[in-house]
């Protein structure tokens, strides 16, 4: 049975989720629980199973086995009452080429019981300038913003974002991050996938690192390093060479290094201690064995 | 129910707007049959017997191009572009969505049949259709049959680039065989048999009865039966094989 995370209400519960495509096993037992109001990121290399997981939660794909609850519903049943409460940005999807963003948003608004104002959403994603331009004339990044806008128009409680900022220029990415944070402030739950470590680090309350259909590590980005990667201690030795050592116990290593240096009457030039970054953890975990 | 109707109506209006904004779709839907009419009319000028055949034949072709051809194009395009998948993620009920799409096709059929009737009456020396009931029945059954076959056919088309090749590989041969068999009593027997079993010539026969001879539905029951069988086949497979997502490979 699914056991809930203590204290908070749970938006998404996944237990031992498996997905097989013909011969290929894409998901080999995923366990995840996302609290209401949380921003949760799935991070992993190409083909890790991120889209497969998200699309099972969205009701697009059928799972092979396991338990899944999204806002209390089994998404495979595709209840309209669930779809009214979620917003979806697919990894790739299209739109009528002759429609304008404003028309699209007004039309989509009609699908939902309590939609947001189209103009407000246009300005939220930064498309006000392009509101009356046919979508076929929009740039890739502008179309992506429209994807985002269409996911928000129904004022969803839970938002799925599959690589929402791929193809954004750096400024657009920052804007998108601000938008996502503003959604979090409104109490929305967000499940996003990304290849950008910085994005996960900046946005997510918790991150799961996925590879080959398994979760390798899960936790708040700043805690993920513990146990999974090592502190890096670097300095320049007497001959001027940069030395880098990795350790799980920086206190002890520093004590040894500084003790030895003092005993030799040397200095440790440019001594630094680095916490393992999410990137270190990620690279270490996803490196091919 | 009123809400479902309202959603269908909104979807229909959107489909209409998108249709008119796509010049090539509008061209193929309207200009092509008109061109056939004009060309045929010029060649057969003064030969009323032939014109009596031309007008319902073009009517049948119109039904096919506005339903079968247009829907297979549209469905493949929307599927491959990921529009269908996006719509599937919203609370819009499937029936409202397809209601809007189908109503859009029916509107095009209606407009074209209207043009063909007007052209027949005012340019090609026909009277007003003597049997409006038969006209309605054959257009309606033809639409259901060819629209569902269009949706079914879309399942077989692997990507948007090859849509024209696939659709024409069906549309053109069916059109020629049907025209040939419809027009010429002297066509070989097997051509007549094939044409009678395909879903286009029965529509032409019914329209001919409705627009020219006024012979009544009862003289075209066999045609109606053929269309009914195709429609049953089309409806089952249109729903069954339906794919909301891009085909892989
Ligand atoms: N419909 C499908 N049929 C067969 N195999 C599939 C299908 N969808 C995904 N796969 C396979 O399942 C694995 C996981 O794919 P998925 O799209 O979930 O990865 P991802 O983590 O989203 O990758 P990316 O970062 O490239 O988007 C891949 O090996 C992929 O080839
Ligand atoms: Mg993916």
Coordinates of C-alpha atoms and ligand atoms in Angstrom, one line a residue:
Chain A
X1 CA 0.0 0.0 0.0
X2 CA 1.0 3.6 -0.5
X3 CA 2.0 5.3 2.7
X4 CA 1.7 9.0 2.8
X5 CA 4.4 11.5 3.6
X6 CA 3.9 12.5 7.2
X7 CA 2.3 15.9 7.9
X8 CA 1.5 17.4 4.5
X9 CA -1.2 16.5 2.1
X10 CA 0.0 14.5 -0.9
X11 CA -0.5 15.5 -4.5
X12 CA 1.2 12.6 -6.2
X13 CA 1.9 9.1 -4.9
X14 CA 3.8 6.6 -6.9
X15 CA 4.7 3.2 -5.6
X16 CA 6.8 0.6 -7.5
X17 CA 5.9 2.0 -10.9
X18 CA 7.0 -0.1 -13.8
X19 CA 6.6 0.4 -17.5
X20 CA 7.6 -2.0 -20.2
X21 CA 7.7 -1.2 -23.9
X22 CA 7.8 -4.4 -25.8
X23 CA 11.2 -5.8 -25.0
X24 CA 12.5 -2.7 -23.3
X25 CA 11.8 -2.0 -19.6
X26 CA 11.7 1.8 -19.3
X27 CA 10.7 2.1 -15.6
X28 CA 12.0 -0.5 -13.1
X29 CA 10.1 0.4 -10.0
X30 CA 9.8 4.2 -9.3
X31 CA 8.7 5.3 -5.8
X32 CA 7.9 9.0 -5.4
X33 CA 5.7 11.1 -3.3
X34 CA 5.1 14.7 -4.0
X35 CA 3.5 17.0 -1.3
X36 CA 1.0 19.6 -2.1
X37 CA 2.7 22.9 -2.7
X38 CA 6.0 21.3 -3.5
X39 CA 8.2 21.8 -6.6
X40 CA 9.6 18.5 -7.4
X41 CA 12.2 17.9 -10.2
X42 CA 13.1 14.8 -12.1
X43 CA 16.6 15.0 -13.3
X44 CA 18.3 12.5 -15.6
X45 CA 20.0 11.8 -18.9
X46 CA 18.2 11.2 -22.2
X47 CA 16.1 8.0 -22.1
X48 CA 16.1 7.8 -18.3
X49 CA 12.3 7.5 -18.2
X50 CA 11.3 11.0 -17.1
X51 CA 8.8 11.6 -19.9
X52 CA 7.4 8.0 -19.4
X53 CA 6.9 8.7 -15.7
X54 CA 5.3 12.1 -16.2
X55 CA 3.0 10.9 -19.0
X56 CA 1.8 8.0 -16.9
X57 CA 0.9 10.5 -14.2
X58 CA -0.9 12.7 -16.8
X59 CA -3.0 9.8 -18.0
X60 CA -1.4 9.6 -21.5
X61 CA 0.3 6.3 -21.0
X62 CA -0.8 3.1 -19.2
X63 CA 1.5 1.7 -16.6
X64 CA 2.6 -1.9 -16.7
X65 CA 2.3 -2.2 -12.9
X66 CA 2.5 -0.3 -9.7
X67 CA 0.3 2.1 -7.8
X68 CA -0.3 5.7 -8.9
X69 CA -2.4 8.4 -7.4
X70 CA -2.7 11.9 -8.7
X71 CA -4.8 14.3 -6.6
X72 CA -6.5 11.2 -5.3
X73 CA -7.3 9.8 -8.8
X74 CA -5.9 7.0 -10.8
X75 CA -4.8 9.0 -13.8
X76 CA -5.3 5.9 -16.1
X77 CA -9.0 6.4 -15.7
X78 CA -8.7 9.9 -17.3
X79 CA -11.5 11.5 -15.3
X80 CA -12.4 14.9 -16.6
X81 CA -12.6 16.0 -12.9
X82 CA -8.9 15.3 -12.7
X83 CA -8.0 17.0 -15.9
X84 CA -9.7 20.1 -14.7
X85 CA -7.3 20.4 -11.9
X86 CA -4.0 19.7 -13.7
X87 CA -2.0 21.7 -16.3
X88 CA 0.3 20.0 -18.7
X89 CA 3.4 21.2 -20.6
X90 CA 4.4 18.2 -22.8
X91 CA 7.9 17.7 -23.9
X92 CA 6.7 18.4 -27.4
X93 CA 3.3 19.3 -28.7
X94 CA 1.8 21.5 -31.4
X95 CA -1.0 23.9 -31.8
X96 CA -3.1 25.0 -34.8
X97 CA -0.7 27.0 -37.0
X98 CA -3.2 29.6 -37.9
X99 CA -4.3 30.5 -34.4
X100 CA -2.9 33.4 -32.3
X101 CA -1.8 33.1 -28.7
X102 CA -4.7 35.3 -27.5
X103 CA -7.3 33.2 -29.4
X104 CA -5.8 29.9 -28.2
X105 CA -5.9 31.0 -24.6
X106 CA -9.4 32.3 -24.9
X107 CA -10.5 29.0 -26.5
X108 CA -8.6 26.9 -24.0
X109 CA -10.1 28.9 -21.1
X110 CA -13.5 27.6 -22.2
X111 CA -12.5 24.0 -21.3
X112 CA -12.1 24.8 -17.6
X113 CA -14.6 25.7 -14.9
X114 CA -12.6 28.5 -13.3
X115 CA -10.0 29.7 -15.8
X116 CA -7.6 32.5 -15.3
X117 CA -7.8 35.7 -17.3
X118 CA -6.2 35.2 -20.8
X119 CA -4.5 38.7 -20.7
X120 CA -3.1 38.0 -17.3
X121 CA -1.6 34.7 -18.4
X122 CA -0.2 36.3 -21.6
X123 CA 1.7 38.9 -19.6
X124 CA 2.8 36.3 -17.1
X125 CA 4.6 34.3 -19.8
X126 CA 5.7 37.4 -21.6
X127 CA 3.7 37.0 -24.8
X128 CA 1.6 40.2 -24.7
X129 CA 3.6 41.6 -27.6
X130 CA 2.9 38.5 -29.7
X131 CA -0.6 38.0 -28.6
X132 CA -2.1 38.5 -32.1
X133 CA 0.6 36.9 -34.2
X134 CA -0.2 33.5 -35.8
X135 CA 1.6 30.7 -34.0
X136 CA 3.4 29.6 -37.1
X137 CA 5.3 32.9 -37.1
X138 CA 6.4 32.5 -33.5
X139 CA 9.9 31.5 -32.6
X140 CA 10.5 28.2 -30.9
X141 CA 11.0 29.8 -27.5
X142 CA 7.8 31.9 -27.9
X143 CA 5.9 28.7 -28.8
X144 CA 7.2 27.2 -25.7
X145 CA 5.9 30.1 -23.7
X146 CA 2.5 29.5 -25.3
X147 CA 2.7 25.9 -24.1
X148 CA 3.3 27.2 -20.7
X149 CA 0.5 29.7 -20.9
X150 CA -2.0 27.0 -22.1
X151 CA -1.0 24.8 -19.1
X152 CA -1.8 27.7 -16.7
X153 CA -5.0 29.0 -18.2
X154 CA -7.2 26.5 -16.3
X155 CA -5.7 27.7 -13.0
X156 CA -4.5 24.2 -12.1
X157 CA -3.6 23.0 -8.7
X158 CA -1.0 20.6 -10.1
X159 CA 1.3 21.5 -13.0
X160 CA 3.4 19.0 -15.0
X161 CA 6.3 20.6 -16.9
X162 CA 8.3 18.2 -19.1
X163 CA 11.5 20.2 -19.9
X164 CA 9.6 23.5 -19.8
X165 CA 12.6 25.7 -20.6
X166 CA 14.4 23.7 -23.2
X167 CA 15.0 26.1 -26.1
X168 CA 14.7 29.3 -24.0
X169 CA 17.3 32.0 -24.1
X170 CA 18.9 32.7 -20.7
X171 CA 16.6 35.7 -20.0
X172 CA 13.5 33.7 -20.9
X173 CA 14.7 31.0 -18.7
X174 CA 15.0 33.4 -15.7
X175 CA 11.5 34.7 -16.5
X176 CA 10.2 31.2 -16.5
X177 CA 11.8 30.4 -13.2
X178 CA 10.2 33.5 -11.7
X179 CA 6.8 32.4 -13.1
X180 CA 7.3 28.9 -11.6
X181 CA 8.3 30.4 -8.2
X182 CA 5.2 32.7 -8.4
X183 CA 3.1 29.6 -8.9
X184 CA 4.7 28.0 -5.9
X185 CA 3.8 31.0 -3.9
X186 CA 0.2 30.6 -5.0
X187 CA 0.4 27.1 -3.4
X188 CA 0.6 25.1 -6.7
X189 CA 2.3 21.8 -6.9
X190 CA 4.8 21.4 -9.7
X191 CA 6.4 18.3 -11.1
X192 CA 9.1 19.2 -13.6
X193 CA 11.7 17.4 -15.6
X194 CA 14.9 19.0 -16.7
X195 CA 18.4 18.5 -18.0
X196 CA 19.6 21.7 -16.4
X197 CA 21.1 21.1 -13.0
X198 CA 20.9 24.7 -12.2
X199 CA 17.2 24.7 -12.9
X200 CA 16.6 21.9 -10.5
X201 CA 18.9 23.5 -7.9
X202 CA 17.2 26.9 -8.2
X203 CA 13.6 25.8 -8.4
X204 CA 13.1 22.4 -6.8
X205 CA 12.3 21.7 -3.1
X206 CA 13.3 18.2 -3.9
X207 CA 15.0 16.4 -6.7
X208 CA 15.0 12.9 -7.9
X209 CA 17.9 11.7 -10.0
X210 CA 16.7 9.1 -12.5
X211 CA 18.6 6.8 -14.7
X212 CA 17.6 3.7 -16.6
X213 CA 14.1 3.8 -15.0
X214 CA 15.4 3.9 -11.4
X215 CA 15.6 6.6 -8.9
X216 CA 19.3 6.8 -7.8
X217 CA 18.9 9.6 -5.3
X218 CA 16.1 11.7 -3.9
X219 CA 16.1 14.7 -1.6
X220 CA 16.4 18.5 -1.4
X221 CA 19.2 19.6 -3.8
X222 CA 21.5 20.8 -1.0
X223 CA 21.2 17.6 0.9
X224 CA 21.6 15.3 -2.1
X225 CA 25.4 15.4 -2.0
X226 CA 25.6 13.7 1.4
X227 CA 26.7 10.1 0.9
X228 CA 26.4 10.3 -2.8
X229 CA 29.4 12.4 -3.7
X230 CA 32.4 13.8 -1.8
X231 CA 33.7 17.1 -0.6
X232 CA 36.5 18.4 -2.7
X233 CA 39.6 19.9 -1.0
X234 CA 42.0 21.7 -3.3
X235 CA 45.2 23.6 -2.7
X236 CA 48.5 24.4 -4.4
X237 CA 51.5 22.5 -3.0
X238 CA 55.0 23.8 -2.5
X239 CA 56.0 23.0 -6.1
X240 CA 53.0 25.0 -7.4
X241 CA 51.0 22.1 -8.5
X242 CA 47.2 22.1 -7.8
X243 CA 46.2 19.1 -5.7
X244 CA 42.6 18.0 -5.4
X245 CA 41.5 15.4 -2.9
X246 CA 38.0 14.0 -2.3
X247 CA 36.7 13.0 1.0
X248 CA 33.6 12.3 3.0
X249 CA 35.1 13.7 6.1
X250 CA 36.6 17.2 5.3
X251 CA 37.3 18.0 8.9
X252 CA 39.7 15.1 9.3
X253 CA 41.4 15.6 6.0
X254 CA 41.9 19.3 6.6
X255 CA 43.3 18.6 10.0
X256 CA 45.8 16.1 8.4
X257 CA 46.8 18.4 5.6
X258 CA 47.2 21.5 7.6
X259 CA 49.0 19.6 10.4
X260 CA 51.5 18.2 7.8
X261 CA 52.0 21.5 6.1
X262 CA 52.6 23.3 9.4
X263 CA 55.1 20.6 10.4
X264 CA 57.0 21.2 7.1
X265 CA 56.7 24.9 7.6
X266 CA 54.8 25.3 4.4
X267 CA 51.6 27.0 3.4
X268 CA 48.7 25.5 1.6
X269 CA 48.2 28.0 -1.1
X270 CA 44.6 28.7 -2.4
X271 CA 43.1 26.1 0.0
X272 CA 39.5 25.6 -0.7
X273 CA 36.8 23.2 0.4
X274 CA 33.8 22.6 -1.9
X275 CA 30.6 21.0 -0.9
X276 CA 29.6 18.5 -3.5
X277 CA 27.3 20.4 -5.9
X278 CA 24.2 18.9 -7.5
X279 CA 26.3 18.6 -10.6
X280 CA 28.9 16.5 -8.9
X281 CA 26.3 14.2 -7.5
X282 CA 24.6 14.0 -10.9
X283 CA 27.7 13.3 -12.8
X284 CA 28.9 10.7 -10.3
X285 CA 25.5 8.9 -10.2
X286 CA 24.8 8.9 -13.9
X287 CA 28.3 8.1 -15.1
X288 CA 28.4 4.9 -16.9
X289 CA 29.8 2.2 -14.7
Chain B
X1 CA -26.0 18.3 -22.1
X2 CA -26.4 22.1 -22.9
X3 CA -22.8 22.5 -21.8
X4 CA -21.6 19.7 -24.1
X5 CA -23.5 21.4 -26.9
X6 CA -21.9 24.7 -26.1
X7 CA -18.4 23.2 -26.1
X8 CA -19.1 21.5 -29.4
X9 CA -20.3 24.7 -30.8
X10 CA -17.2 26.6 -29.7
X11 CA -15.0 23.9 -31.1
X12 CA -16.9 24.0 -34.4
X13 CA -16.4 27.8 -34.6
X14 CA -12.7 27.4 -34.0
X15 CA -12.4 24.8 -36.7
X16 CA -14.3 27.0 -39.1
X17 CA -12.0 29.9 -38.4
X18 CA -8.9 27.8 -38.8
X19 CA -10.3 26.3 -42.0
X20 CA -10.7 29.7 -43.7
X21 CA -7.3 30.8 -42.5
X22 CA -5.7 27.9 -44.3
X23 CA -5.8 28.9 -48.0
X24 CA -4.7 25.6 -49.4
X25 CA -7.3 23.7 -47.5
X26 CA -9.9 26.1 -48.6
X27 CA -8.7 25.8 -52.2
X28 CA -8.8 22.1 -52.3
X29 CA -12.1 22.0 -50.7
X30 CA -13.9 24.5 -52.9
X31 CA -11.9 25.4 -56.0
X32 CA -11.1 21.9 -57.2
X33 CA -14.7 20.7 -57.7
X34 CA -15.6 24.0 -59.2
X35 CA -12.7 23.7 -61.6
X36 CA -13.9 20.2 -62.5
X37 CA -17.4 21.6 -63.0
X38 CA -16.1 24.5 -65.2
X39 CA -13.9 22.3 -67.3
X40 CA -16.5 19.5 -67.7
X41 CA -19.1 22.1 -68.5
X42 CA -16.9 23.7 -71.2
X43 CA -16.2 20.3 -72.8
X44 CA -19.7 19.0 -72.7
X45 CA -21.3 22.3 -73.6
X46 CA -24.7 21.7 -75.2
X47 CA -24.7 17.9 -74.5
X48 CA -27.5 17.9 -71.9
X49 CA -27.4 14.1 -71.4
X50 CA -23.7 14.3 -70.5
X51 CA -24.2 17.4 -68.3
X52 CA -26.9 15.4 -66.4
X53 CA -24.2 13.0 -65.5
X54 CA -21.5 15.5 -64.8
X55 CA -23.4 17.4 -62.1
X56 CA -24.2 14.5 -59.7
X57 CA -20.7 13.0 -60.4
X58 CA -19.1 16.2 -59.2
X59 CA -21.5 16.3 -56.3
X60 CA -20.3 12.8 -55.3
X61 CA -16.7 13.9 -55.7
X62 CA -17.4 16.9 -53.5
X63 CA -18.8 14.7 -50.7
X64 CA -15.6 12.6 -50.8
X65 CA -13.1 15.5 -50.9
X66 CA -14.8 17.4 -48.1
X67 CA -15.0 14.4 -45.8
X68 CA -12.6 11.6 -46.7
X69 CA -9.7 13.7 -48.1
X70 CA -10.1 16.6 -45.7
X71 CA -10.4 14.5 -42.6
X72 CA -7.5 12.2 -43.3
X73 CA -5.3 15.3 -44.0
X74 CA -6.5 17.1 -40.8
X75 CA -6.3 14.1 -38.5
X76 CA -2.8 13.2 -39.6
X77 CA -1.7 16.8 -39.4
X78 CA -3.1 17.4 -35.9
X79 CA -1.8 14.1 -34.7
X80 CA 1.7 14.5 -36.0
X81 CA 1.9 18.1 -34.8
X82 CA 0.9 17.0 -31.3
X83 CA -2.3 19.1 -31.3
X84 CA -4.5 16.1 -30.6
X85 CA -2.3 15.1 -27.7
X86 CA -2.5 18.5 -26.2
X87 CA -6.3 18.6 -26.5
X88 CA -6.5 15.2 -24.9
X89 CA -4.8 16.6 -21.9
X90 CA -7.6 19.1 -21.3
X91 CA -11.0 18.4 -19.8
X92 CA -12.7 19.0 -23.2
X93 CA -14.8 15.8 -23.8
X94 CA -13.7 13.8 -26.8
X95 CA -17.2 13.8 -28.2
X96 CA -17.3 17.6 -28.2
X97 CA -14.0 17.8 -29.9
X98 CA -14.9 15.4 -32.7
X99 CA -18.4 16.8 -32.9
X100 CA -16.8 20.2 -33.8
X101 CA -14.4 18.6 -36.3
X102 CA -17.2 16.6 -37.9
X103 CA -19.6 19.6 -38.1
X104 CA -16.8 21.5 -39.8
X105 CA -16.6 18.9 -42.5
X106 CA -20.3 18.6 -42.9
X107 CA -20.5 22.4 -43.3
X108 CA -18.0 22.2 -46.2
X109 CA -20.0 19.3 -47.8
X110 CA -23.2 21.3 -47.5
X111 CA -21.7 24.4 -49.0
X112 CA -20.3 22.4 -51.9
X113 CA -23.4 20.5 -52.6
X114 CA -25.2 23.8 -52.6
X115 CA -22.8 25.2 -55.1
X116 CA -23.2 22.1 -57.3
X117 CA -27.0 22.4 -57.2
X118 CA -26.9 26.1 -58.0
X119 CA -24.5 25.5 -60.9
X120 CA -26.7 22.7 -62.2
X121 CA -29.8 24.8 -62.0
X122 CA -28.4 28.1 -63.5
X123 CA -25.4 27.0 -65.6
X124 CA -25.9 23.5 -66.8
X125 CA -29.6 23.4 -67.6
X126 CA -30.8 21.1 -64.8
X127 CA -34.0 21.8 -62.9
X128 CA -34.0 22.1 -59.1
X129 CA -33.5 18.6 -57.6
X130 CA -36.7 16.7 -58.0
X131 CA -36.2 14.6 -54.8
X132 CA -34.9 16.6 -51.8
X133 CA -35.4 13.7 -49.4
X134 CA -33.2 11.4 -51.5
X135 CA -30.6 14.2 -51.8
X136 CA -30.5 14.6 -48.0
X137 CA -30.4 10.9 -47.3
X138 CA -27.5 10.3 -49.8
X139 CA -25.5 13.3 -48.7
X140 CA -26.0 12.3 -45.0
X141 CA -25.1 8.6 -45.5
X142 CA -22.2 9.5 -47.8
X143 CA -20.8 11.9 -45.2
X144 CA -21.0 9.4 -42.4
X145 CA -19.5 6.7 -44.6
X146 CA -16.7 8.7 -46.2
X147 CA -15.8 10.8 -43.1
X148 CA -15.4 7.7 -40.9
X149 CA -13.3 6.1 -43.7
X150 CA -11.2 9.2 -43.8
X151 CA -10.5 9.0 -40.1
X152 CA -9.8 5.2 -40.4
X153 CA -7.5 5.9 -43.3
X154 CA -5.6 8.4 -41.3
X155 CA -4.5 5.6 -39.0
X156 CA -2.6 4.0 -41.9
X157 CA -0.6 7.2 -42.7
X158 CA 2.7 7.1 -40.9
X159 CA 3.7 10.8 -41.1
X160 CA 2.4 14.1 -42.4
X161 CA 4.9 14.3 -45.3
X162 CA 3.4 11.2 -47.0
X163 CA -0.2 12.2 -46.5
X164 CA -0.7 13.6 -50.0
X165 CA 0.7 10.4 -51.5
X166 CA -1.4 8.1 -49.4
X167 CA -4.6 10.1 -49.9
X168 CA -4.2 10.5 -53.6
X169 CA -3.3 6.8 -54.0
X170 CA -6.9 6.2 -52.8
X171 CA -8.8 9.2 -53.9
X172 CA -7.7 9.4 -57.6
X173 CA -8.2 5.7 -58.5
X174 CA -11.6 5.6 -56.7
X175 CA -12.5 8.8 -58.5
X176 CA -11.6 7.6 -61.9
X177 CA -13.2 4.2 -61.6
X178 CA -16.3 5.8 -60.3
X179 CA -16.5 8.5 -62.9
X180 CA -15.8 5.9 -65.6
X181 CA -18.4 3.4 -64.5
X182 CA -20.9 6.2 -63.8
X183 CA -20.5 7.9 -67.1
X184 CA -20.2 5.0 -69.5
X185 CA -22.6 2.1 -69.9
X186 CA -20.0 0.5 -72.1
X187 CA -17.4 0.2 -69.5
X188 CA -16.3 -3.4 -68.9
X189 CA -18.4 -5.3 -66.5
X190 CA -15.6 -5.7 -63.9
X191 CA -15.2 -1.9 -63.7
X192 CA -18.9 -1.6 -63.0
X193 CA -18.6 -4.2 -60.3
X194 CA -15.6 -2.6 -58.6
X195 CA -17.2 0.8 -58.8
X196 CA -20.5 -0.4 -57.4
X197 CA -18.6 -1.9 -54.4
X198 CA -16.6 1.2 -53.7
X199 CA -18.2 3.9 -51.6
X200 CA -18.2 6.8 -54.2
X201 CA -20.3 5.6 -57.1
X202 CA -23.2 4.7 -54.9
X203 CA -23.2 8.3 -53.7
X204 CA -23.2 9.5 -57.4
X205 CA -26.0 7.2 -58.2
X206 CA -28.1 8.4 -55.3
X207 CA -27.3 12.1 -56.2
X208 CA -28.2 11.4 -59.8
X209 CA -31.6 10.0 -58.7
X210 CA -32.1 13.0 -56.4
X211 CA -30.9 15.8 -58.7
X212 CA -31.8 14.5 -62.2
X213 CA -34.2 11.7 -62.6
X214 CA -36.2 11.9 -59.4
X215 CA -36.3 8.1 -59.4
X216 CA -36.7 7.9 -55.6
X217 CA -34.7 6.2 -52.9
X218 CA -36.3 2.8 -53.5
X219 CA -34.5 2.5 -56.8
X220 CA -31.1 3.0 -55.1
X221 CA -31.5 0.7 -52.1
X222 CA -28.5 -1.4 -53.2
X223 CA -26.4 1.8 -53.3
X224 CA -27.6 2.7 -49.8
X225 CA -26.7 -0.8 -48.6
X226 CA -23.2 -0.6 -49.9
X227 CA -22.7 2.8 -48.2
X228 CA -24.2 1.4 -45.0
X229 CA -21.7 -1.5 -44.9
X230 CA -18.8 0.9 -45.6
X231 CA -20.0 3.2 -42.9
X232 CA -20.2 0.4 -40.3
X233 CA -16.7 -0.7 -41.2
X234 CA -15.5 2.9 -41.1
X235 CA -17.1 3.8 -37.8
X236 CA -15.7 0.7 -36.0
X237 CA -12.2 1.2 -37.2
X238 CA -12.2 5.0 -36.9
X239 CA -12.7 4.6 -33.2
X240 CA -10.7 1.4 -32.7
X241 CA -7.4 2.3 -34.2
X242 CA -7.5 5.9 -33.2
X243 CA -4.2 7.3 -32.2
X244 CA -3.8 10.6 -30.3
X245 CA -0.1 10.7 -30.6
X246 CA 2.5 10.9 -33.2
X247 CA 3.4 7.6 -34.7
X248 CA 6.9 6.4 -34.0
X249 CA 9.0 5.8 -37.0
Ligands
LIG1 N1 6.3 4.8 -26.9 C1 7.5 4.2 -26.7 N2 7.7 3.0 -27.2 C2 8.9 2.3 -27.0 N3 9.9 2.8 -26.3 C3 9.7 4.0 -25.7 C4 8.5 4.7 -25.9 N4 8.6 5.9 -25.2 C5 9.8 5.9 -24.6 N5 10.5 4.7 -24.9 C6 11.8 4.3 -24.4 O1 11.8 4.4 -23.0 C7 13.0 5.0 -22.5 C8 12.6 6.2 -21.6 O2 12.1 7.2 -22.5 P1 11.6 8.6 -21.9 O3 11.1 9.3 -23.1 O4 10.7 8.4 -20.8 O5 13.0 9.2 -21.5 P2 13.3 10.7 -20.9 O6 13.9 10.6 -19.6 O7 12.1 11.6 -21.0 O8 14.4 11.2 -22.0 P3 14.7 12.7 -22.6 O9 15.5 13.4 -21.6 O10 15.5 12.4 -23.8 O11 13.4 13.3 -22.9 C9 13.8 5.3 -23.7 O12 14.8 4.3 -23.8 C10 12.9 5.3 -24.8 O13 13.5 4.9 -26.0
LIG2 MG1 11.6 13.2 -22.0

